[in-house]
Coordinates of C-alpha atoms and ligand atoms in Angstrom, one line a residue:
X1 CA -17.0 -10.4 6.9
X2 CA -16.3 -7.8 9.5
X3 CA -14.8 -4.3 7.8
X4 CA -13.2 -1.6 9.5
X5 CA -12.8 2.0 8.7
X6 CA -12.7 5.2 10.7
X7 CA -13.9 8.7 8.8
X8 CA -10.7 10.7 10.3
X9 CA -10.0 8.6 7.2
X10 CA -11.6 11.0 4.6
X11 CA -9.8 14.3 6.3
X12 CA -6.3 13.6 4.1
X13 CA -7.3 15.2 0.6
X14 CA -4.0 16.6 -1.4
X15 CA -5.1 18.9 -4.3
X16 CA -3.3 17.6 -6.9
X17 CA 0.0 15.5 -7.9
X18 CA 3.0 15.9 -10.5
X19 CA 2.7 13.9 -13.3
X20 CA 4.2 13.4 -16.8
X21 CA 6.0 16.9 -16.5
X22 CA 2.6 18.9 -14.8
X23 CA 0.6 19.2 -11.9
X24 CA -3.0 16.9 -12.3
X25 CA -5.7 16.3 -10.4
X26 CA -5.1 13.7 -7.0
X27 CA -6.1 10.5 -8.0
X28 CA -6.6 8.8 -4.2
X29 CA -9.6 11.1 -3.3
X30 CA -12.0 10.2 0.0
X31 CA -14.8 9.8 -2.1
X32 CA -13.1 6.4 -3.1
X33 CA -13.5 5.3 0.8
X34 CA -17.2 6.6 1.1
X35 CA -17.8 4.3 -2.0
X36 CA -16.4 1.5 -0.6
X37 CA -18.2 1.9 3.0
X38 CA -21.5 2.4 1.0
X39 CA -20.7 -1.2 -1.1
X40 CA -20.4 -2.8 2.2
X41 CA -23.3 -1.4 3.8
X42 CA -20.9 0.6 6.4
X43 CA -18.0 -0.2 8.2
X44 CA -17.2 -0.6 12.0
X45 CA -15.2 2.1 13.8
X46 CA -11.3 0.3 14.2
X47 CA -9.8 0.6 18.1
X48 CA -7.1 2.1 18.5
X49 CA -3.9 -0.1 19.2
X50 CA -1.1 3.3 19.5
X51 CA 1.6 4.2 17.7
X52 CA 3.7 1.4 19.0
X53 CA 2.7 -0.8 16.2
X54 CA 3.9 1.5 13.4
X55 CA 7.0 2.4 14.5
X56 CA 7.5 -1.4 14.8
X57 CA 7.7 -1.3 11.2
X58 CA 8.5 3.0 10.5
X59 CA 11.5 5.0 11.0
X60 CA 10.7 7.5 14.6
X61 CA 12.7 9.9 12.3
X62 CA 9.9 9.8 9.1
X63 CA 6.9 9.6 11.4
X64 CA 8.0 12.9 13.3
X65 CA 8.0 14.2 9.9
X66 CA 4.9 12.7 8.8
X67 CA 3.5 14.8 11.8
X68 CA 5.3 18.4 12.0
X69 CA 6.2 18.9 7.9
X70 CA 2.8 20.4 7.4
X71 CA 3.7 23.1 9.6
X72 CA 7.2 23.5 8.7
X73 CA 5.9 24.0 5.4
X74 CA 3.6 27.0 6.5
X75 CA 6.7 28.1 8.5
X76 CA 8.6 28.6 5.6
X77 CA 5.7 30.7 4.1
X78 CA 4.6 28.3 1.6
X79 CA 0.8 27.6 0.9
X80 CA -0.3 24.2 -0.2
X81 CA 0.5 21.0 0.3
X82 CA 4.3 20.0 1.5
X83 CA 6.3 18.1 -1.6
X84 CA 9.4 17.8 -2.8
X85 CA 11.8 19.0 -5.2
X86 CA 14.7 17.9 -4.7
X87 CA 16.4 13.8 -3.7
X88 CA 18.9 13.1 -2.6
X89 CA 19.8 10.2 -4.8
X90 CA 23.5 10.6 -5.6
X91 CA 24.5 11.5 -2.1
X92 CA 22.4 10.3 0.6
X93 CA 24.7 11.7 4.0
X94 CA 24.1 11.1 7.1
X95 CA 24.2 14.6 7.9
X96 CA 20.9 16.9 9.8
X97 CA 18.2 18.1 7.7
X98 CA 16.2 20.9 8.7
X99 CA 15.1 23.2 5.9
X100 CA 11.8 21.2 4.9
X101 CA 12.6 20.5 1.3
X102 CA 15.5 18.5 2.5
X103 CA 13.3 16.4 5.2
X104 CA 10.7 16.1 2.2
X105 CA 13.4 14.6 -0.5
X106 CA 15.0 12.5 2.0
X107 CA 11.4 11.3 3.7
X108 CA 9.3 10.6 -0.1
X109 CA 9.9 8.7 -3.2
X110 CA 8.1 11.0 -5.7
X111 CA 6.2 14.5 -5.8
X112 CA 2.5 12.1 -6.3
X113 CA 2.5 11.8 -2.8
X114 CA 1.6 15.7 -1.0
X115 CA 1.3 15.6 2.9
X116 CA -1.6 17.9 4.1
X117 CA -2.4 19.1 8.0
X118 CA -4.8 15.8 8.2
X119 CA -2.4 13.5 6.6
X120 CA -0.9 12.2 9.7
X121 CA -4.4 11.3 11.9
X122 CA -6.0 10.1 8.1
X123 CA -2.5 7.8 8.1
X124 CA -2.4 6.6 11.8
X125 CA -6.6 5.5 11.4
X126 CA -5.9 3.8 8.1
X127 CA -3.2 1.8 10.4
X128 CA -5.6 1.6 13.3
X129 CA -8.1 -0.1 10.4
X130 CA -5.5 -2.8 9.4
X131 CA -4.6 -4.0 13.1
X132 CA -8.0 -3.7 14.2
X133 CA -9.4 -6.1 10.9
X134 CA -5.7 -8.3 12.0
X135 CA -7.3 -8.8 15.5
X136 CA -10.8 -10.1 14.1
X137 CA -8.7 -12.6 12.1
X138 CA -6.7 -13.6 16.0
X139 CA -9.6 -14.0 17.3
X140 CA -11.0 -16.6 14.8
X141 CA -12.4 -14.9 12.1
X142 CA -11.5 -16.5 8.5
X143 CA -11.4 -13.2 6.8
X144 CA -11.7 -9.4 7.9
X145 CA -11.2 -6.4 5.8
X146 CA -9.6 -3.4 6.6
X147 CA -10.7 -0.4 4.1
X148 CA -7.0 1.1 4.8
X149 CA -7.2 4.5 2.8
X150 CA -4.9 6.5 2.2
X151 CA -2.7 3.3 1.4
X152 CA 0.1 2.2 1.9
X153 CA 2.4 -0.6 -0.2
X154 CA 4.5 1.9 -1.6
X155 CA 5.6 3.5 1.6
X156 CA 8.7 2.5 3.2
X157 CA 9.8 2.2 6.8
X158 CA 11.4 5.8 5.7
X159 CA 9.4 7.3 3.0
X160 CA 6.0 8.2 1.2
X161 CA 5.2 7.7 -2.4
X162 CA 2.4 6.6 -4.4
X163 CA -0.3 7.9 -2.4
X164 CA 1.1 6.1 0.7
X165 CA 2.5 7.1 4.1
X166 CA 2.3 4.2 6.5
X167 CA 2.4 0.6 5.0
X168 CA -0.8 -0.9 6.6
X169 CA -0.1 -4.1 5.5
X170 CA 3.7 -4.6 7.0
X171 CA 2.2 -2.5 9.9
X172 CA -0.2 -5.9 10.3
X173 CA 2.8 -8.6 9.5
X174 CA 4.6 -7.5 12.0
X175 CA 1.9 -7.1 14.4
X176 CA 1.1 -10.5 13.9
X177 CA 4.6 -11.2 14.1
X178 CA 5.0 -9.8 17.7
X179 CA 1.7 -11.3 18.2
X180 CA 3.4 -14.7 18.0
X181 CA 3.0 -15.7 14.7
X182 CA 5.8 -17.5 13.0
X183 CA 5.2 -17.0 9.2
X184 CA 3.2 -14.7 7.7
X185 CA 2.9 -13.9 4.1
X186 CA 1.9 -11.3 2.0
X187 CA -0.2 -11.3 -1.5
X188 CA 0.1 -8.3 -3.7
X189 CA -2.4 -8.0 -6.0
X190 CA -2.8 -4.0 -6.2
X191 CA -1.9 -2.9 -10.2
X192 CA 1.1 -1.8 -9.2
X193 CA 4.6 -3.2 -7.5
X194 CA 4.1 -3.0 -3.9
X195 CA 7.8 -1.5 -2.9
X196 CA 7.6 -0.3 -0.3
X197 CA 6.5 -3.9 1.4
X198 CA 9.5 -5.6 -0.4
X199 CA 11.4 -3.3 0.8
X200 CA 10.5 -3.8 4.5
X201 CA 10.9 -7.2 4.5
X202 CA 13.7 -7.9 1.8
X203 CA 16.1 -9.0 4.0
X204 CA 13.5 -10.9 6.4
X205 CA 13.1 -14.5 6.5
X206 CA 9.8 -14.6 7.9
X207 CA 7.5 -12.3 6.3
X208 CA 7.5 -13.6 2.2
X209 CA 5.8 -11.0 -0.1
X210 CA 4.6 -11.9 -3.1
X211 CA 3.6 -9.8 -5.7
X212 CA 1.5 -9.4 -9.0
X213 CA 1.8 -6.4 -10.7
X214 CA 2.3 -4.2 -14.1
X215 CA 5.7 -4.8 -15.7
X216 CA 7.9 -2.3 -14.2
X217 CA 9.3 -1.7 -17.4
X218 CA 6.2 0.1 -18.2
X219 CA 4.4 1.1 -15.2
X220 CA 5.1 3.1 -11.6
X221 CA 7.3 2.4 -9.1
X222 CA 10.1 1.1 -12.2
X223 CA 12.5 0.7 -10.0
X224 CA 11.2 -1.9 -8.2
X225 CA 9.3 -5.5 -9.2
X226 CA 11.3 -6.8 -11.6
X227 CA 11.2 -10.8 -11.3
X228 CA 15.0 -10.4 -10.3
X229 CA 14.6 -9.3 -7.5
X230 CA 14.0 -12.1 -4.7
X231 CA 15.0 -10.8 -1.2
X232 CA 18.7 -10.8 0.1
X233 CA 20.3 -12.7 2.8
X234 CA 18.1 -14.3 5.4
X235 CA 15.3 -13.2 3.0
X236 CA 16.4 -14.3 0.1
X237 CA 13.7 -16.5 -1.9
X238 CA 11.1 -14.8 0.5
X239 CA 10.5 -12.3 -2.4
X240 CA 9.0 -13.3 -5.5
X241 CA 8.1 -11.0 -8.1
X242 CA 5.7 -11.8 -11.0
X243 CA 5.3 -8.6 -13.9
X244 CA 2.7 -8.9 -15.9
X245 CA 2.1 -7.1 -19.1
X246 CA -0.4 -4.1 -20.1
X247 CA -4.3 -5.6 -20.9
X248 CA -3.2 -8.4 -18.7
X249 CA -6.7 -10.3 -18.5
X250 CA -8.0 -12.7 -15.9
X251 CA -6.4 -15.9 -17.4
X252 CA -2.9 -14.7 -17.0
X253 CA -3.5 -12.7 -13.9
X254 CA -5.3 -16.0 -12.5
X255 CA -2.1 -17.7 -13.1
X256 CA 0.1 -15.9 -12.1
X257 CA -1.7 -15.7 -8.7
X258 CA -1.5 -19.5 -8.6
X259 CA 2.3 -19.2 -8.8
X260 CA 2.3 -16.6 -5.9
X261 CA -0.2 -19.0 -3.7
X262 CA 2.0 -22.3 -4.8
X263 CA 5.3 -19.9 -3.2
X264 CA 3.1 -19.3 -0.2
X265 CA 2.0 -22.8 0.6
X266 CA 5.5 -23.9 0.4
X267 CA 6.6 -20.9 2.6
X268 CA 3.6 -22.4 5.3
X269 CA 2.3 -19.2 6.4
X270 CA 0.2 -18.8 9.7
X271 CA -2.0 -15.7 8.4
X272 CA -2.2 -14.6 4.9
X273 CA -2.1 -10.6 4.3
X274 CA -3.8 -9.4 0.9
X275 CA -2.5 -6.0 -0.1
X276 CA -5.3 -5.9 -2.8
X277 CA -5.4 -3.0 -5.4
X278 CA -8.9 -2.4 -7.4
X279 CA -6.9 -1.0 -10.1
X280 CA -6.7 -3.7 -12.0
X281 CA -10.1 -3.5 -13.3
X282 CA -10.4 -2.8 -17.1
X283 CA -11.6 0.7 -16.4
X284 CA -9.1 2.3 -13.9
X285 CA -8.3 6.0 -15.0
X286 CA -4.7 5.3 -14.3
X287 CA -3.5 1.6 -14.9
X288 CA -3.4 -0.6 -17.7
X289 CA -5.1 -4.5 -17.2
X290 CA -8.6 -6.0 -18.3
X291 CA -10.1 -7.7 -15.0
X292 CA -13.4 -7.9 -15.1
X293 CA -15.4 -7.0 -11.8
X294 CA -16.5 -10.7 -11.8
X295 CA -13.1 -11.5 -11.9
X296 CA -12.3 -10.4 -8.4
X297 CA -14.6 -13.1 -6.6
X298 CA -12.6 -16.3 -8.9
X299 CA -9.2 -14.7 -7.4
X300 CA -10.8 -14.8 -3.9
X301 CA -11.6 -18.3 -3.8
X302 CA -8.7 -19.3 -5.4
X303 CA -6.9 -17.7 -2.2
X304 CA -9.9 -18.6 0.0
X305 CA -9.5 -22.2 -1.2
X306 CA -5.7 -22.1 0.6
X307 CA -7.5 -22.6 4.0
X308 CA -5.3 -20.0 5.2
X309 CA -6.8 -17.0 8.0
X310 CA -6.8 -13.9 6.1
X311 CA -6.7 -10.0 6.0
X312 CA -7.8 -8.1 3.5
X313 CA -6.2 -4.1 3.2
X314 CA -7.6 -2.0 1.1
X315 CA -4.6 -0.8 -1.4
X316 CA -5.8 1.3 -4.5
X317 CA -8.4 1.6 -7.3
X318 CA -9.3 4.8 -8.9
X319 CA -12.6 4.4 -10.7
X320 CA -14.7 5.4 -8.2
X321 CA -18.3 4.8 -9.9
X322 CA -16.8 0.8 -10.0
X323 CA -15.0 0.4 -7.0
X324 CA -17.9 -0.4 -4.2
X325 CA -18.7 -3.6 -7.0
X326 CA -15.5 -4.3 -7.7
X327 CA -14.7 -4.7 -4.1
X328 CA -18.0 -6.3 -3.0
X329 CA -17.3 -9.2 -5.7
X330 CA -14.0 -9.6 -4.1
X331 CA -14.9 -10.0 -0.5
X332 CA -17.9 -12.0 -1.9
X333 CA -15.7 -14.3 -3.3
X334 CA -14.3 -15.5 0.5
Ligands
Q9C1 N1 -1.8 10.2 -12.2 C1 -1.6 2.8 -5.5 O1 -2.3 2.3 -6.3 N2 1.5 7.5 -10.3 N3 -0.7 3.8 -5.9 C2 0.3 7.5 -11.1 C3 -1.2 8.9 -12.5 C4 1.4 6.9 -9.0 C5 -0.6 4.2 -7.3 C6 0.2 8.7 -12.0 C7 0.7 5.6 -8.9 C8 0.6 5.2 -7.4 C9 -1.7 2.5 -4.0
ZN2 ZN1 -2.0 0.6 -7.4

C-alpha cells in the first residue's frame, strides 16, 4: 500500500499543553511520524494539490490565522507558543477581533492545541499527505495511507483543538466530493470523538461520519459524541455515534465497528475515509481501551471485507515505542 508523508511534517513541535489544571508535556510529538515512516519502511513525498482544497472545507478567516498568529503573538511581546485564555462561549459577536488572544479563543477549542512558527507549513503538508494518498485511491488503488500528522478530526472548518488544525480527513471528502464522487463516508476509529468532522458535515447529506470512540461522559472532546447526536436537517441520520466505555476490548470495539460498517453499506458510499487513531491500544499514555496490536489487522479486514476504495489518515496514538507495530498490523490487515 502506497503511504505518503512529507518531513515539513516533523517542523510543528509545541512545548507543552494545559491539562487537568497545569501545563504537561505535548503529547503529539514528531518523533511519533518518524516511527511510523520507519514501520513502513519510508513514505513517498505527497504533491502538492494548493490551498484550494482546504479552504473548500476551512474558514479563509481561521486559516489566515493559522498563518500570521505566530507572529502576532511575538508582536505582542510574548515568547512561546500562541494559546488561549479566554472563549468566547457566552457571547460569540460578530464583531472584529484583533488583539491575538481574542483571534486565539474565537479560532481554538482548548489550550492542548499551541500554534508554533511551523505549524502552518507542518498543517498544509499533513493536508497535502491526505489528498495526495485520496488520488492513489482515484486512480485505482484499493487502499493508500496518508501518515497525516499533526491531525486533524477535532479541528473544525473554524478552529483547532486536540492537537489538530486542518481536518485531513474532511479536507479528502470533499475533495472527493468535488472530484465527482457522490457518497463518501467516513469511519472514526481514533480513541477519541472525532468533532470536528461531525461538525463539518452535520448538516450534509452526503458525507456520513461514523464514529467509535470513548464515552464522552468520561473522555475529551465531552461535548461532542454522545449517541444523540445524529446530524440535523439534510444530514440528519448521516451521523451516527457509537461511545464505548473505558478498557473497551476488541470484542466490543469489533462490534461496534460492525454497526458503523452495516450504517455505511446502507448509506452506499463510493470511497470509504478511515480517520484511524492508534490510541486505542491498551498502552496509550493518554486514553483508556485494551486493543491489542493484533487487534488492528481483524478491524482492517473487517472494513477491507466491505469491497469499498479506501483511505487511510493517520489521526493519533501516543505510545510511540508501539505505534510503528500497531500501525503496520493495521495496514497489514488490508
Ligand atoms: N494530556 C487526538 O487523538 N487531551 N487528539 C488529552 C492528555 C486532548 C487527542 C490530555 C486529547 C486530544 C487526535
Ligand atoms: Zn485520539
Amino acid at each position: 500500500m502506497r503511504g505518503f508523508f512529507d518531513p515539513r511534517q516533523l517542523a510543528h513541535a509545541p512545548k507543552r499543553e494545559f491539562h487537568n489544571g497545569g501545563w504537561t508535556d505535548y503529547a503529539e510529538v514528531p518523533a511519533r511520524a518518524e516511527a511510523i515512516v520507519a514501520a513502513l519502511g519510508g513514505a513517498e513525498a505527497p504533491t502538492d494539490h494548493g490551498e484550494a482544497a482546504i479552504l473548500a472545507v476551512h474558514d479563509a478567516g481561521y486559516v489566515d490565522f493559522l498563518k500570521t498568529a505566530p507572529a502576532k503573538w511575538a508582536a505582542a511581546g510574548r515568547d512561546g507558543d500562541v494559546v488561549g485564555y479566554v472563549w468566547p462561549v457566552v457571547a460569540r459577536r460578530k464583531i472584529d477581533l484583533t488583539r491575538i488572544d481574542a483571534l486565539a479563543g474565537r479560532y481554538s477549542l482548548d489550550a492542548a492545541t499551541p500554534l508554533t512558527a511551523d505549524t502552518w507549513t507542518a498543517a498544509y503538508w499533513s493536508a497535502q499527505s491526505a489528498l495526495s494518498a485520496l488520488a492513489a485511491v482515484q486512480a485505482g488503488d484499493r487502499a493508500a495511507f496518508a501518515l497525516c500528522r499533526p491531525p486533524g478530526h477535532h479541528a473544525g472548518a473554524d478552529y483547532l483543538g486536540g492537537y489538530c488544525h486542518l481536518n485531513t480527513a474532511a479536507i479528502a471528502a470533499q475533495a472527493a466530493r468535488d472530484a465527482g464522487a457522490t457518497r463518501v463516508a467516513i469511519l472514526d476509529i481514533d480513541y477519541h470523538h472525532g468533532n470536528g468532522t461531525q461538525d463539518i458535515f452535520w448538516a450534509r447529506g452526503d458525507v456520513f461520519y461514523a464514529s467509535v470512540h470513548a464515552d464522552p461522559a468520561t473522555d475529551y472532546p465531552f461535548y461532542w459524541g454522545h449517541a444523540d447526536e445524529i446530524g440535523e436537517g439534510l444530514g440528519e441520520g448521516a451521523t451516527l455515534n457509537l461511545p464505548l466505555p473505558q478498557e473497551t476490548t476488541l470484542a466490543a470495539f469489533r462490534a461496534a465497528q460492525a454497526t458503523a460498517l452495516d450504517a455505511i453499506a446502507r448509506f452506499g458510499p463510493d470511497v470509504l475515509i478511515v480517520s484511524f487513531g492508534a490510541d486505542t491500544w491498551e498502552g496509550d499514555p493518554i486514553s483508556h481501551f485494551r486493543l491489542a496490536t493484533a487487534d488492528y489487522a481483524v478491524l482492517a479486514r473487517d472494513i477491507a471485507s466491505a469491497g469499498w476504495p479506501v483511505l487511510v489518515v493517520m489521526e493519533g496514538g501516543y505510545a510511540i515505542p508501539a505505534l510503528g507495530a500497531n500501525l503496520a498490523s493495521f495496514l497489514a490487515g488490508f
